[in-house]
Amino acid sequence: AREQPAPAPEQPAPADPASAPTTPTTKPVNHTVVEGDSFWTLAEKYYGNGSKWKQIAEANPDVTNHGLKIGSVLVIPVPK
């Protein structure tokens, strides 16, 4: 006989903050880079507009879009 999979938990798991929709930030925040991040995707996440990616790039002058390392921490400034 095959074992049945465990039933789904009654309570939903806590939302993953990385996938939760966010409203534009009202104060600078730190963001830990995860796989798939780019200045564009971070601007979409934090500002709702990927075209504002330069604001994140300017706040992190020692980092390039191609140099985003998983686990590094970026400053996400308040959108202009």
Tab-separated table of C-alpha atoms in Angstrom, residues 8-55:
chain	number	residue	atom	x	y	z
A	8	ALA	CA	-1.868	20.333	4.373
A	9	PRO	CA	-1.408	22.293	7.592
A	10	GLU	CA	-4.498	24.059	8.925
A	11	GLN	CA	-2.721	27.395	9.261
A	12	PRO	CA	-1.109	28.988	6.215
A	13	ALA	CA	2.647	29.357	6.360
A	14	PRO	CA	3.922	32.890	7.010
A	15	ALA	CA	4.263	34.903	3.823
A	16	ASP	CA	7.725	34.946	2.320
A	17	PRO	CA	8.859	38.582	2.597
A	18	ALA	CA	10.870	38.225	-0.624
A	19	SER	CA	7.701	37.487	-2.600
A	20	ALA	CA	5.288	39.743	-0.722
A	21	PRO	CA	4.128	42.757	-2.713
A	22	THR	CA	5.520	45.928	-1.269
A	23	THR	CA	4.517	49.549	-1.451
A	24	PRO	CA	7.174	52.154	-2.189
A	25	THR	CA	9.536	52.498	0.743
A	26	THR	CA	9.248	55.621	2.899
A	27	LYS	CA	12.639	55.236	4.584
A	28	PRO	CA	15.924	53.697	3.460
A	29	VAL	CA	16.047	49.936	3.953
A	30	ASN	CA	18.683	47.248	3.581
A	31	HIS	CA	18.117	44.405	1.137
A	32	THR	CA	20.052	41.138	1.153
A	33	VAL	CA	20.670	40.025	-2.428
A	34	VAL	CA	19.112	36.711	-3.461
A	35	GLU	CA	19.383	34.762	-6.701
A	36	GLY	CA	17.678	36.593	-9.549
A	37	ASP	CA	18.000	40.087	-8.065
A	38	SER	CA	18.997	42.988	-10.287
A	39	PHE	CA	18.749	46.727	-9.794
A	40	TRP	CA	15.685	46.627	-12.080
A	41	THR	CA	13.866	43.889	-10.140
A	42	LEU	CA	14.671	45.595	-6.836
A	43	ALA	CA	13.293	48.903	-8.143
A	44	GLU	CA	10.134	47.062	-9.199
A	45	LYS	CA	9.848	45.455	-5.762
A	46	TYR	CA	10.557	48.510	-3.621
A	47	TYR	CA	9.330	51.335	-5.865
A	48	GLY	CA	6.789	49.616	-8.088
A	49	ASN	CA	8.762	50.849	-11.119
A	50	GLY	CA	11.834	49.135	-12.554
A	51	SER	CA	12.905	52.256	-14.399
A	52	LYS	CA	13.937	53.789	-11.053
A	53	TRP	CA	16.837	51.302	-10.803
A	54	LYS	CA	19.446	54.088	-11.085
A	55	GLN	CA	18.458	55.375	-7.630
